Short mmCIF file of C-alpha atoms in Angstrom, two decimals:
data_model
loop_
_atom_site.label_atom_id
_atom_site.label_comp_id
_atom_site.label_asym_id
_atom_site.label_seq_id
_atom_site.Cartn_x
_atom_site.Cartn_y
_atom_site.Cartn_z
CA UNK A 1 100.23 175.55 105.96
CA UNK A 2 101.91 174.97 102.77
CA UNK A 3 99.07 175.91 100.96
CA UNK A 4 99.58 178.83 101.64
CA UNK A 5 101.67 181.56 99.50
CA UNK A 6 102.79 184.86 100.00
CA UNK A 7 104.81 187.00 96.90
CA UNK A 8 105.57 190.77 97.49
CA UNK A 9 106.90 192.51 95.03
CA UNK A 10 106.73 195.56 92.52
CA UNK A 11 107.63 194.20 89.52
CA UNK A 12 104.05 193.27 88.34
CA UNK A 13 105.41 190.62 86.26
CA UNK A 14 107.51 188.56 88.15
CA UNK A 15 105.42 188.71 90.72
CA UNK A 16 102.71 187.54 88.61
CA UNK A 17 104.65 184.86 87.15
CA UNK A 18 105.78 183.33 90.30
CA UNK A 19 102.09 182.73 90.93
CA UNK A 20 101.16 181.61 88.06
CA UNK A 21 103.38 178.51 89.38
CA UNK A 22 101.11 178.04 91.49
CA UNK A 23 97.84 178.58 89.71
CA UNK A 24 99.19 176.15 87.08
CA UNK A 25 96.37 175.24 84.66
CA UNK A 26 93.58 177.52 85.67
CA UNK A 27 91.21 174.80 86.83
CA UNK A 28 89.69 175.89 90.27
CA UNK A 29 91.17 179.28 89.77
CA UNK A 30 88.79 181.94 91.92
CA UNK A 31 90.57 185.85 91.68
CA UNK A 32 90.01 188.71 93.86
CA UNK A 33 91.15 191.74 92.74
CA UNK A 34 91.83 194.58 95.10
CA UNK A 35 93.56 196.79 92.63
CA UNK A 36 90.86 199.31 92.44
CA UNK A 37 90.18 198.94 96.23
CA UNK A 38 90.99 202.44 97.78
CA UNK A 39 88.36 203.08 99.92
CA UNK A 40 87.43 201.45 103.19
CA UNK A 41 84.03 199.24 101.97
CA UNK A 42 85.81 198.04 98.60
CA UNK A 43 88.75 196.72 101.20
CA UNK A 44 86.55 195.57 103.71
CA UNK A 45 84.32 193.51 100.68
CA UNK A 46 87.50 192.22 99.49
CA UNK A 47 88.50 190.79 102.65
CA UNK A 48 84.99 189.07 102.99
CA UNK A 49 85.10 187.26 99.35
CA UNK A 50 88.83 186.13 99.89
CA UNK A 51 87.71 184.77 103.40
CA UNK A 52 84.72 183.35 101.66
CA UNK A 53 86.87 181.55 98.88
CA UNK A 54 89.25 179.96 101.42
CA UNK A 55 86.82 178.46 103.38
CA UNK A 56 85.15 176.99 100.02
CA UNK A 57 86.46 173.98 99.91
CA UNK A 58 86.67 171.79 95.99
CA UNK A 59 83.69 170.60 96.29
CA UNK A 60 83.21 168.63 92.42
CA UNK A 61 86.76 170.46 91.11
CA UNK A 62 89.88 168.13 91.27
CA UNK A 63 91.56 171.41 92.80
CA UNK A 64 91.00 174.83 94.46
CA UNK A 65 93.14 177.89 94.27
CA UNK A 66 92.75 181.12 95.61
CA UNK A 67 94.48 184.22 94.46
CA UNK A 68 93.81 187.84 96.26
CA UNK A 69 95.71 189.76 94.34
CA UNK A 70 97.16 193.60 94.25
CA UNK A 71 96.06 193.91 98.02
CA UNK A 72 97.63 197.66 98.48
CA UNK A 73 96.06 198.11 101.62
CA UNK A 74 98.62 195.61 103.88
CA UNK A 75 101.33 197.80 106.16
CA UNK A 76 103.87 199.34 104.14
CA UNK A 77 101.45 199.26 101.06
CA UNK A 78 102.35 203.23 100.23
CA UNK A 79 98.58 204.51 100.26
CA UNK A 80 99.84 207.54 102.46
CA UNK A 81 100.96 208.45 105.46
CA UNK A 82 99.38 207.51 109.09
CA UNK A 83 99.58 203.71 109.19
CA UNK A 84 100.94 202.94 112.39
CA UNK A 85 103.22 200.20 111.01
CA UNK A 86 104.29 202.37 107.73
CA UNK A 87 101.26 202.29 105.35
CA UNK A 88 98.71 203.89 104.13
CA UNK A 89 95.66 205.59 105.42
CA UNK A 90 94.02 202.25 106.46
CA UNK A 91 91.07 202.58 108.40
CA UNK A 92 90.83 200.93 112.43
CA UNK A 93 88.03 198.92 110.94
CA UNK A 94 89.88 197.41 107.63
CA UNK A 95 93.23 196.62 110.14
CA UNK A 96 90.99 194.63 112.46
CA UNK A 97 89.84 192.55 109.52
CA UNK A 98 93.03 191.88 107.98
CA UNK A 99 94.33 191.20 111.04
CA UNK A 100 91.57 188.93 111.99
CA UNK A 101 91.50 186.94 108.91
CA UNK A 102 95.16 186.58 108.60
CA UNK A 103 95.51 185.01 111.72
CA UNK A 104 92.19 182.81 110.70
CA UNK A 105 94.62 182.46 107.41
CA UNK A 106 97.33 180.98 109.03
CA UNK A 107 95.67 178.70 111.32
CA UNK A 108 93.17 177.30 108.92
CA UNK A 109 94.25 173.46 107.65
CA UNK A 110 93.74 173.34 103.71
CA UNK A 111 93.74 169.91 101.95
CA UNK A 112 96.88 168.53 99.83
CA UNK A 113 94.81 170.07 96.40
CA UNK A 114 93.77 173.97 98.09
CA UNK A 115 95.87 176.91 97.62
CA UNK A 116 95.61 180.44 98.81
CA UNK A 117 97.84 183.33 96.75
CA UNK A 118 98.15 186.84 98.33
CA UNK A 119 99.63 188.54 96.29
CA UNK A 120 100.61 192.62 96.77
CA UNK A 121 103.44 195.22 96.12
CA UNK A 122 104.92 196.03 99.62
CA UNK A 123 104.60 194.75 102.80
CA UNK A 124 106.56 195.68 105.76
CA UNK A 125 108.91 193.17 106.95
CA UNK A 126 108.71 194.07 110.14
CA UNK A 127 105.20 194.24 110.79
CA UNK A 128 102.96 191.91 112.65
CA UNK A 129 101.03 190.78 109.68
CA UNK A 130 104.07 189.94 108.02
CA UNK A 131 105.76 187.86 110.99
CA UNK A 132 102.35 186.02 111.33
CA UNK A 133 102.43 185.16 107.74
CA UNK A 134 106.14 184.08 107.86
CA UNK A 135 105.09 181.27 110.57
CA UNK A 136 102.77 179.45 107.88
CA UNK A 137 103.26 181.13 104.11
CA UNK A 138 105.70 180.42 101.37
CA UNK A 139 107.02 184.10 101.45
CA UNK A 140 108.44 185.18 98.10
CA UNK A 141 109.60 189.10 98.47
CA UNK A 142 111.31 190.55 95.20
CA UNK A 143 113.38 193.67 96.53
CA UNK A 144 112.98 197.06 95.44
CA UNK A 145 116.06 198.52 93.99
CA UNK A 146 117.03 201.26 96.22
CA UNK A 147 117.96 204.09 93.25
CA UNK A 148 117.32 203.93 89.60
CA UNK A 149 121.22 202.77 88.94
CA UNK A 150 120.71 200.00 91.03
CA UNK A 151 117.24 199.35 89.01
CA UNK A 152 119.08 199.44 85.87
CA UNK A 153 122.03 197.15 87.19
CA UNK A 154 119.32 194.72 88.19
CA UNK A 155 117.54 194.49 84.98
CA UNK A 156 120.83 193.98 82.90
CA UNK A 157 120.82 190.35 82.94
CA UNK A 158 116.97 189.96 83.20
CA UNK A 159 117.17 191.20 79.81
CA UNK A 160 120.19 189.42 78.09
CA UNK A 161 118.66 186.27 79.62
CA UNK A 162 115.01 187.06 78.07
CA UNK A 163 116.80 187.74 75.20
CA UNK A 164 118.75 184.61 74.77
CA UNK A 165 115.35 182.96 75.26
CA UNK A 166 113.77 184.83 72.30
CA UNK A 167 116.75 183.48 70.46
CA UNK A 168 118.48 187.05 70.57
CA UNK A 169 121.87 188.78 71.67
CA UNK A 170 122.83 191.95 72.19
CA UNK A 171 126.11 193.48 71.30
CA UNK A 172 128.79 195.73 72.78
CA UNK A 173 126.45 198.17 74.81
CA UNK A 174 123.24 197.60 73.31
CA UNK A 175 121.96 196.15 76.10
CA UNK A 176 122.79 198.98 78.30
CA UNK A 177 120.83 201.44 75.52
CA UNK A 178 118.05 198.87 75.87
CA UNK A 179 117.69 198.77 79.78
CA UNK A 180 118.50 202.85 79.78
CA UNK A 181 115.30 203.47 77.38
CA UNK A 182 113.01 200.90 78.47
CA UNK A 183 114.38 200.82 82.25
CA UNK A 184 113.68 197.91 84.71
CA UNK A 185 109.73 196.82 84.41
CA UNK A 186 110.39 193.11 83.15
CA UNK A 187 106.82 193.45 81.23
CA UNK A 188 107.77 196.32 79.48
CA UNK A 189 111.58 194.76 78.88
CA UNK A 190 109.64 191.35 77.85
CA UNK A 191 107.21 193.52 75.28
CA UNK A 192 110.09 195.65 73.61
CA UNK A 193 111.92 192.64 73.16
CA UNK A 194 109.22 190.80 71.55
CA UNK A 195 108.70 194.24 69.38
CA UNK A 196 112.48 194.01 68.72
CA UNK A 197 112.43 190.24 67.22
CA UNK A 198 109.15 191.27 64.94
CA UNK A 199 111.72 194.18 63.65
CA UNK A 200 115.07 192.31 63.51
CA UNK A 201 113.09 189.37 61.25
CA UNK A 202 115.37 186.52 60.89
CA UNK A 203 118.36 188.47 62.26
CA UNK A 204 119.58 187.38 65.76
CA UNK A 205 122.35 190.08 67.18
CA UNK A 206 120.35 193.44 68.44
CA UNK A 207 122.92 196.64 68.21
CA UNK A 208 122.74 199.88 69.56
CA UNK A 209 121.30 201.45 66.51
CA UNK A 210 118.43 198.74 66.30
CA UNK A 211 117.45 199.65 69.76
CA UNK A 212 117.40 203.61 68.36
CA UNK A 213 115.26 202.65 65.73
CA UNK A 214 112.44 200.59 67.44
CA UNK A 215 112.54 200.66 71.24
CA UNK A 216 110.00 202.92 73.58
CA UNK A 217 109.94 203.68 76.83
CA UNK A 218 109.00 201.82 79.49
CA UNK A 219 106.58 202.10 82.14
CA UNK A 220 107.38 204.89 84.19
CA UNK A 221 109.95 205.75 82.55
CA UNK A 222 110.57 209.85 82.24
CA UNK A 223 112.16 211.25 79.03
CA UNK A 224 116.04 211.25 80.25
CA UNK A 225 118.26 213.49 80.04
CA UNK A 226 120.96 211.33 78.21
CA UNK A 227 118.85 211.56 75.10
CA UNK A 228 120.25 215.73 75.23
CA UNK A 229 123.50 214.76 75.48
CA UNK A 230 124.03 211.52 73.22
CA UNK A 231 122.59 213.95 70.66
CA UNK A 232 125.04 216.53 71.11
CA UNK A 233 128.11 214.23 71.57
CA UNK A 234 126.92 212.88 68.04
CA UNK A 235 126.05 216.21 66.30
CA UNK A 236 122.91 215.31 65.83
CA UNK A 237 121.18 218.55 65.79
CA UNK A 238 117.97 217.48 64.74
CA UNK A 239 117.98 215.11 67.41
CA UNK A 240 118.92 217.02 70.31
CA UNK A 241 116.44 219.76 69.67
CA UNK A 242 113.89 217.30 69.58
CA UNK A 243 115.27 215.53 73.10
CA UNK A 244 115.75 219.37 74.36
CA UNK A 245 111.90 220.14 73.24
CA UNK A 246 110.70 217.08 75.48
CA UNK A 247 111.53 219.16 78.95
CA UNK A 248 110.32 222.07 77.48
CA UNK A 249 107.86 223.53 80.59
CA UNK A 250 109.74 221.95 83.21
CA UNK A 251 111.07 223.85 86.39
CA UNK A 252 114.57 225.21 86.32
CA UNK A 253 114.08 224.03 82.05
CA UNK A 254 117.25 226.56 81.64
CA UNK A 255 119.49 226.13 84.17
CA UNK A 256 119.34 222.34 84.00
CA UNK A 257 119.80 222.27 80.08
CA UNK A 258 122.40 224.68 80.44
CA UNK A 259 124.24 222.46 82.99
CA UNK A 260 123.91 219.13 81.53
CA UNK A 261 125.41 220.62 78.11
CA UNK A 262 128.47 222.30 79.32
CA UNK A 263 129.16 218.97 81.50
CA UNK A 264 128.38 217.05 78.11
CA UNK A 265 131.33 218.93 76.26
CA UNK A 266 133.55 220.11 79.39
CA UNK A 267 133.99 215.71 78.87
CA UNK A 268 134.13 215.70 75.49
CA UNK A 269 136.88 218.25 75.36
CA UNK A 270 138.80 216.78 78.06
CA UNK A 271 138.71 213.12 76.34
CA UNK A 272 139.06 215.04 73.01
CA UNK A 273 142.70 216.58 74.98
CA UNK A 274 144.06 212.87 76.18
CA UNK A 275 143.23 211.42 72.82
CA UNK A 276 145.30 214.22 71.04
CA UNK A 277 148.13 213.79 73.76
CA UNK A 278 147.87 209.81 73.39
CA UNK A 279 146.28 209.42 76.99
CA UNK A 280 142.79 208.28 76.09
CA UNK A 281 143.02 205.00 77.71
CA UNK A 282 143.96 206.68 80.93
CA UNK A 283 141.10 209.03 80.45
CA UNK A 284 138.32 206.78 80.41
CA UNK A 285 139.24 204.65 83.06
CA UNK A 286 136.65 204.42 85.77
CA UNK A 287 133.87 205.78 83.81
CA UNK A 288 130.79 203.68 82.75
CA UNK A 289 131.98 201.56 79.63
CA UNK A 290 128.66 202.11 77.72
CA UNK A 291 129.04 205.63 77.83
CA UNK A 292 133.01 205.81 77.90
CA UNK A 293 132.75 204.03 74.09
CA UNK A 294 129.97 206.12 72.95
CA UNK A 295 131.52 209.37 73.52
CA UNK A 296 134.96 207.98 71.93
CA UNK A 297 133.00 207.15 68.94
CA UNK A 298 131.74 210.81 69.11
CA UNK A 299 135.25 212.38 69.24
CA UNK A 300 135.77 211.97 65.61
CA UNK A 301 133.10 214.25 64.88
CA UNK A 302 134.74 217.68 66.81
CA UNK A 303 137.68 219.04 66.61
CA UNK A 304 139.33 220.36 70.25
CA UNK A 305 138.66 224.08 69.68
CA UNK A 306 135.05 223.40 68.84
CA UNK A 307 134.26 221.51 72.17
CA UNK A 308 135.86 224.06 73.67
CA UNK A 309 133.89 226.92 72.66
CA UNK A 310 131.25 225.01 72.71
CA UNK A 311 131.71 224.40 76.66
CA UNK A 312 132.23 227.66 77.16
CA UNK A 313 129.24 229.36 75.58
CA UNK A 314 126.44 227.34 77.69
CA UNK A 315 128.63 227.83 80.83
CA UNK A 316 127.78 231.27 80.21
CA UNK A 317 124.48 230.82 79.49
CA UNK A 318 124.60 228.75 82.47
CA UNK A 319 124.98 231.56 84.62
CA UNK A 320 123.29 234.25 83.04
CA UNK A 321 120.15 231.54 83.88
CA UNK A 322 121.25 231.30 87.23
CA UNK A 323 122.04 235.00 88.13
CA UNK A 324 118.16 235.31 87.32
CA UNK A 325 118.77 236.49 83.86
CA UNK A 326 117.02 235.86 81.49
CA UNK A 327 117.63 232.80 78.99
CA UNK A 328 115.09 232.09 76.93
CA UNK A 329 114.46 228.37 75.02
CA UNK A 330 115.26 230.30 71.24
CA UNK A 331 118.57 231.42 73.20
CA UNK A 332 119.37 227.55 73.92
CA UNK A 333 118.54 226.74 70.36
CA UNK A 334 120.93 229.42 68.84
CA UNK A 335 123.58 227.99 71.21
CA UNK A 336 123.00 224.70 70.03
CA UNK A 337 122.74 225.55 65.89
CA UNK A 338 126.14 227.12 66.28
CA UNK A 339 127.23 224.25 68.19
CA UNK A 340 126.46 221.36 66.30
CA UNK A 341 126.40 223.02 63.19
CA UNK A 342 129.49 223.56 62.00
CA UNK A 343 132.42 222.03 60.63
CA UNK A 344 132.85 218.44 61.45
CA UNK A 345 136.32 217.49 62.94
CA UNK A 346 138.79 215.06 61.12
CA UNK A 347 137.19 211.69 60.96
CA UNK A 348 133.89 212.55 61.39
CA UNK A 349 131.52 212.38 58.52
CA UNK A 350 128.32 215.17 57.99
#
């Protein structure tokens, strides 16, 4: 049935755009929503008016188009556990519809000018829905990345390519500040980049400290732990006390701090060590070039003795908040004050 189309994805936006492709102009356009639909009478209602749609044929319109979309409720659609095929808890009596109207789905003839969009964020493969779909449907299925490196890996040229549509480019490692901040949700990506031209104005290159000043978060996104340690790296102490204050609360708030900061400048001394001893390049070989350049820049700022105690004073508030001990947030503050408060190493300015 070639009418027929099927797009699976997460990524509201590219699923959405790939069918609006199909919806075109609007004209015969009828929507059912099942975004809201978490009980077993709103699913079973929204089966009924997308059965009811399909089998309305255009009648006076020069086209008909039928898009169910956000259907959560399809095997594998992550409502819970105790589907039988890996969903949600779907009840006996919304499976047999589905069931029953996606086979009527896939059987059904639809004129050259009728289209039917289902439209939903997971749906397992391997299911029997999904094979009886495949036989008939245009299947479009954009892939979860497995981890959130993989996320961010995927997003990196979805956003240099919306950029170089806006008329923008990003240079050295702003982009990888960009994705990092806003992470992978094209919508949100699409949005900060639009927010990004308002702010460059006529400019056209977007740096790393543009994408400090004006980007946000992205959907989903949790404050990261990077912010912590790009702050200290820089000596930024207003910074990092603000980035510290954000996981303020959180379980294990101490002993992750703690941990994060004497990894931050156990790697800042040890580049600090090979730069001094003319090994640098060596040193920075195989780590992530973003971050590899960013904490180079940073070296400037400390001399080798600093980083040094530094590293050494949170690895011992590191395990004094281990061992059960206490270690308080004002301790981690004091630690960080003497840190990043001091003298500034040759090169570095204040």
């Amino acid at each position: 049935m070639p009418g027929l189309h099927v797009i699976i994805g997460e990524d509201d936006f590219l699923v959405s755009n790939a069918a609006a492709k199909v919806v075109g102009d609007g004209i015969g356009l009828e929507v059912v929503d099942s975004g809201n639909s978490g009980n077993e009478d709103a699913q079973l209602a929204d089966i009924r008016r997308a059965e009811e749609s399909l089998l309305t044929p255009p009648f006076l319109e020069p086209k008909k188009v039928t898009w169910w979309k956000n259907v959560r409720f399809l095997p594998g659609g992550g409502r819970g556990k105790g589907d039988d095929e890996g969903g949600g808890r779907v009840s006996e009596a919304v499976k047999g519809a589905l069931d029953k109207f996606v086979r009527k789905l896939v059987e059904i003839s639809l004129p050259d000018n009728q289209h039917f969009i289902l439209t939903a964020p997971k749906l397992l493969q391997t299911s029997v829905i999904a094979k009886t779909l495949k036989k008939s449907a245009e299947m479009i299925v954009f892939e979860t990345p497995k981890n959130a490196m993989a996320a961010a890996q995927s997003a990196l040229p979805r956003a240099v390519e919306m950029a170089g549509e806006m008329g923008l480019s990003f240079e050295g490692g702003a982009v990888d500040a960009f994705v990092a901040r806003v992470g992978a949700d094209t919508r949100s990506l699409m949005s900060e980049l639009a927010k990004m031209r308002d702010y460059l104005g006529g400019a056209t290159k977007i740096t790393e400290a543009d994408v400090e000043a004006v980007t946000s978060t992205g959907v989903g996104v949790e404050p990261e732990i990077w912010s912590v340690t790009d702050a200290a790296g820089a000596r930024n102490l207003a910074k990092a006390l603000e980035a510290v204050s954000r996981f303020e609360g959180e379980e294990s708030f101490a002993i992750v701090m703690t941990t994060v900061l004497e990894k931050c400048f156990r790697q800042l001394a040890e580049l600090k060590d090979a730069q001094e001893r003319g090994k640098l390049q060596d040193a920075v070989k195989g780590m992530n070039r973003w971050a590899a350049e960013k904490m180079t820049r940073n070296l400037g700022l400390w001399q080798l003795r600093e980083l040094r105690v530094a590293r050494k004073r949170f690895l011992d508030l590191r395990e004094r908040s281990v061992s059960g001990a206490t270690c308080a947030g004002d301790e981690l503050v004091v630690e960080l004050v003497r840190a990043l408060g001091g003298p500034r190493g040759r090169g570095g300015a204040r």
